[in-house]
C-alpha positions as a LaTeX table, in Angstrom:
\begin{tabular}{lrrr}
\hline
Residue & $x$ (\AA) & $y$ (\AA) & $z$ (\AA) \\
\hline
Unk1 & 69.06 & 28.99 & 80.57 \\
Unk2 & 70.16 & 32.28 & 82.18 \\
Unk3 & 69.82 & 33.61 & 85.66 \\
Unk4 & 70.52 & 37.04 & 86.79 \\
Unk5 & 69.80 & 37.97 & 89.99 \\
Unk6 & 68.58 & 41.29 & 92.29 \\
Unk7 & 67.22 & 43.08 & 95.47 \\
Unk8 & 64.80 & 45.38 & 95.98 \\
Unk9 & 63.13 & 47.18 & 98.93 \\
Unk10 & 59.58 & 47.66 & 100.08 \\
Unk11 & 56.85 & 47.70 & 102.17 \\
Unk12 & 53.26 & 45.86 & 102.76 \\
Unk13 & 51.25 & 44.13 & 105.44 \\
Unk14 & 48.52 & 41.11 & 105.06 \\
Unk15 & 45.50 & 41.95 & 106.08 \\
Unk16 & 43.33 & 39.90 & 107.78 \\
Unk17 & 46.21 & 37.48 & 108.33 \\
Unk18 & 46.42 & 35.81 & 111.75 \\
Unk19 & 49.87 & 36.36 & 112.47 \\
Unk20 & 52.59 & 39.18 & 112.58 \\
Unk21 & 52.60 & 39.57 & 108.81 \\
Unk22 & 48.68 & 41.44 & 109.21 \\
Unk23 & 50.96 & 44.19 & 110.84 \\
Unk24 & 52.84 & 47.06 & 107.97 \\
Unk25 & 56.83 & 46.07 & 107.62 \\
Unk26 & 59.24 & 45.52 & 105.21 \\
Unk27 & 61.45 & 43.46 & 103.46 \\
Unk28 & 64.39 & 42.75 & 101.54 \\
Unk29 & 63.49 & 41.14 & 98.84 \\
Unk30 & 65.94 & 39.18 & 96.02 \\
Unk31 & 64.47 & 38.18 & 92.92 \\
Unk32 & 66.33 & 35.34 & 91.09 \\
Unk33 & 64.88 & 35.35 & 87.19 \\
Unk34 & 65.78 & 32.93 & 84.75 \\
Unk35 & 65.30 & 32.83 & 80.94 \\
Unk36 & 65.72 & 30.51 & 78.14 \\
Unk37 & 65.87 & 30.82 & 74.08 \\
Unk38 & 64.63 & 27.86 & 71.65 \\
Unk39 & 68.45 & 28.20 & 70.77 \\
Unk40 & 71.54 & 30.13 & 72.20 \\
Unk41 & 72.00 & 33.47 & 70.21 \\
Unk42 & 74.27 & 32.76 & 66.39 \\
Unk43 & 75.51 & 36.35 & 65.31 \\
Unk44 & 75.89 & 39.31 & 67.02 \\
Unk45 & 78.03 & 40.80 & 69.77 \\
Unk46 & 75.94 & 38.38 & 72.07 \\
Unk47 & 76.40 & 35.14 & 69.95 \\
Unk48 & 76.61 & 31.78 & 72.20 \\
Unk49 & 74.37 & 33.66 & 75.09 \\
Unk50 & 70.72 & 33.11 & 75.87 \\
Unk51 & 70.34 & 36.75 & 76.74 \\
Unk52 & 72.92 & 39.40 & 77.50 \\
Unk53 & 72.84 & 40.01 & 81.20 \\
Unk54 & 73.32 & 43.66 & 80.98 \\
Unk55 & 70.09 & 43.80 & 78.10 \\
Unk56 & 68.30 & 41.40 & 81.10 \\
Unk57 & 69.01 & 43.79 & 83.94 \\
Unk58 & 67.76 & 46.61 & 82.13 \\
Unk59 & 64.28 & 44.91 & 81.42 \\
Unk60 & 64.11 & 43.65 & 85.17 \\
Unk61 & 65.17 & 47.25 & 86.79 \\
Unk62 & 63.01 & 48.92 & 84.38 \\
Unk63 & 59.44 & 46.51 & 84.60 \\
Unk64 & 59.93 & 45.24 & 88.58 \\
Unk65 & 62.59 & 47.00 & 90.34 \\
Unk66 & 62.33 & 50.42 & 89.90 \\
Unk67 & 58.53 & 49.84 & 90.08 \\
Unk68 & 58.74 & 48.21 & 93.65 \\
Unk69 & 62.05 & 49.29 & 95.17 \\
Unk70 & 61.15 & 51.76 & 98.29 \\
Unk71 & 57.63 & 51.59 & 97.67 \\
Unk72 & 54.27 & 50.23 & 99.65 \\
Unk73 & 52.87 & 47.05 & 98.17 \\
Unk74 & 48.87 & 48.21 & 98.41 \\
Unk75 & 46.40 & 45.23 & 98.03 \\
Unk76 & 43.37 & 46.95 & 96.89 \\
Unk77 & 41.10 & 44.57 & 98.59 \\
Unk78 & 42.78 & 44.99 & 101.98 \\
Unk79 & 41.58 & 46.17 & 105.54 \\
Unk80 & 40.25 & 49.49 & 106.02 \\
Unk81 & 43.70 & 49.94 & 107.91 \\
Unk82 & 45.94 & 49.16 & 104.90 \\
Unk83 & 43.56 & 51.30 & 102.76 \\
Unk84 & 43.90 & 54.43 & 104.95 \\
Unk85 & 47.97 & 54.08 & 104.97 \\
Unk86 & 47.83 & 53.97 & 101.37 \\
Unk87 & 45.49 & 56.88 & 101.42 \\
Unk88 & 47.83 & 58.98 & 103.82 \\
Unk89 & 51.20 & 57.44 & 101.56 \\
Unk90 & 49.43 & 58.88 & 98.45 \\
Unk91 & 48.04 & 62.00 & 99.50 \\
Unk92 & 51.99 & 62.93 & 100.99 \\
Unk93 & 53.10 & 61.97 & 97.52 \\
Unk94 & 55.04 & 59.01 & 98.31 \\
Unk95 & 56.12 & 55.91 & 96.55 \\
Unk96 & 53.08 & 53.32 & 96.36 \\
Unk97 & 52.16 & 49.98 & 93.90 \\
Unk98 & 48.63 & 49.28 & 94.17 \\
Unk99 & 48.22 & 45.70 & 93.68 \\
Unk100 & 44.61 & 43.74 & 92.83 \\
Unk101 & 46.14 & 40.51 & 94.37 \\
Unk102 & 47.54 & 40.24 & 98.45 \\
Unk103 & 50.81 & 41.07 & 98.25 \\
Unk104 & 52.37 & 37.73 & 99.53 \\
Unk105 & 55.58 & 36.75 & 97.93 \\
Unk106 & 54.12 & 34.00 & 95.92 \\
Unk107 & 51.62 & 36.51 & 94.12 \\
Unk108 & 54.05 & 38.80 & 93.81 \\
Unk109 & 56.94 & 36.03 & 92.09 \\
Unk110 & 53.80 & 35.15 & 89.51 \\
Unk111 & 53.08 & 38.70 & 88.83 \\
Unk112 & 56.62 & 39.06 & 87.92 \\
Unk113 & 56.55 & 36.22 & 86.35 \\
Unk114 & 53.96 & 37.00 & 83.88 \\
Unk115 & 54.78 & 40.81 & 83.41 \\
Unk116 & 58.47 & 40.21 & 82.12 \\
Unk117 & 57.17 & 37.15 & 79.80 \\
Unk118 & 54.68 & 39.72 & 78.59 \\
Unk119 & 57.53 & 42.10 & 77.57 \\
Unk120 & 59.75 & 39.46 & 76.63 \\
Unk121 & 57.37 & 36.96 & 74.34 \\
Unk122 & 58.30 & 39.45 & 71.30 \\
Unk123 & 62.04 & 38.87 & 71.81 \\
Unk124 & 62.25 & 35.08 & 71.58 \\
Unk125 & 63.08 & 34.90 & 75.01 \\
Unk126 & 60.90 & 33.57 & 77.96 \\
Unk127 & 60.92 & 33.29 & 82.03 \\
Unk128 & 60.94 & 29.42 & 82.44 \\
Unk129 & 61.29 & 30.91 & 86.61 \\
Unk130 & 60.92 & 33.65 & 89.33 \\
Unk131 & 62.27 & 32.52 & 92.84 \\
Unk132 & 61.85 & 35.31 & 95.11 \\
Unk133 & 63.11 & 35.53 & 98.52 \\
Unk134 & 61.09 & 37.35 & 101.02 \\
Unk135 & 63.74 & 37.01 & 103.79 \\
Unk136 & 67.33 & 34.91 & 103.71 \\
Unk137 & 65.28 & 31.38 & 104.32 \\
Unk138 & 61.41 & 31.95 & 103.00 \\
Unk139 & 60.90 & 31.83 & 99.11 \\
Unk140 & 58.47 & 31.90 & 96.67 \\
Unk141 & 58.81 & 30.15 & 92.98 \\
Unk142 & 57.09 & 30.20 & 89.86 \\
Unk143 & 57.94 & 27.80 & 87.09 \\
Unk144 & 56.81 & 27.83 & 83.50 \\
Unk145 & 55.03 & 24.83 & 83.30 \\
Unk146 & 53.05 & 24.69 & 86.34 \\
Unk147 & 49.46 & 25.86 & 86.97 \\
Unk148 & 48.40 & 28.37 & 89.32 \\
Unk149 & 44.72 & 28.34 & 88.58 \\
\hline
\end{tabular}
């Protein structure tokens, strides 16, 4: 297995939730992703390797990070109040994900989860696990072979 690690930057709220969270704020959030081959790599420039960490970092930045980094997580089934900052964040042409699930860090580590083993099921390589911090001590994980439904 191979882990590569990174941060990102971005916004939500929960609505309806009971505590401070139901409020709009921010995070920094680091993503910890780790992948695994049937077998390490035999030829190539990136023989004995699961993955090359560079080729990994460019999939990440490209499908998660540059997608949520600076932006406003928008839960599509939130409060009127989370609906109309998303309104007002879209109409000044500013950087928003619409999401169909909340955006609490555990729905947002399976969504990443199942996005890069999406992209990556064609390359022999899978995500056996997303841990993804929401501050220094709070995490959410997703492993491979556990149910979420």
């Amino acid at each position: 297995m191979a882990t590569k690690e990174f941060t990102f930057d971005c916004a939500h709220m929960l609505s309806n939730h009971e505590g401070m969270c139901a409020n709009l704020h921010g995070h920094t959030y680091k993503l910890q992703v780790t992948v695994t081959r049937d077998e390490l790599k035999k030829e190539g420039s990136s023989q004995g390797m699961v993955v090359d960490f560079g080729d990994l970092k460019r999939i990440v930045k490209e499908l998660i990070v540059d997608k949520f980094d600076h932006s406003f997580i928008f839960w599509e089934g939130g409060s009127e109040a989370e609906r109309k900052i998303a309104d007002i964040v879209q109409k000044n042409n500013l950087k928003i994900v619409k999401f169909k699930d909340r955006p609490t860090a555990e729905n947002m580590a399976l969504y990443i989860f199942k996005v890069l083993n999406e992209h990556l099921k064609d390359k022999n390589l899978r995500v056996v696990k997303v841990k993804l911090y929401e501050t220094p001590t709070s995490f959410a994980e997703v492993y491979e072979d556990v149910s979420y439904f």
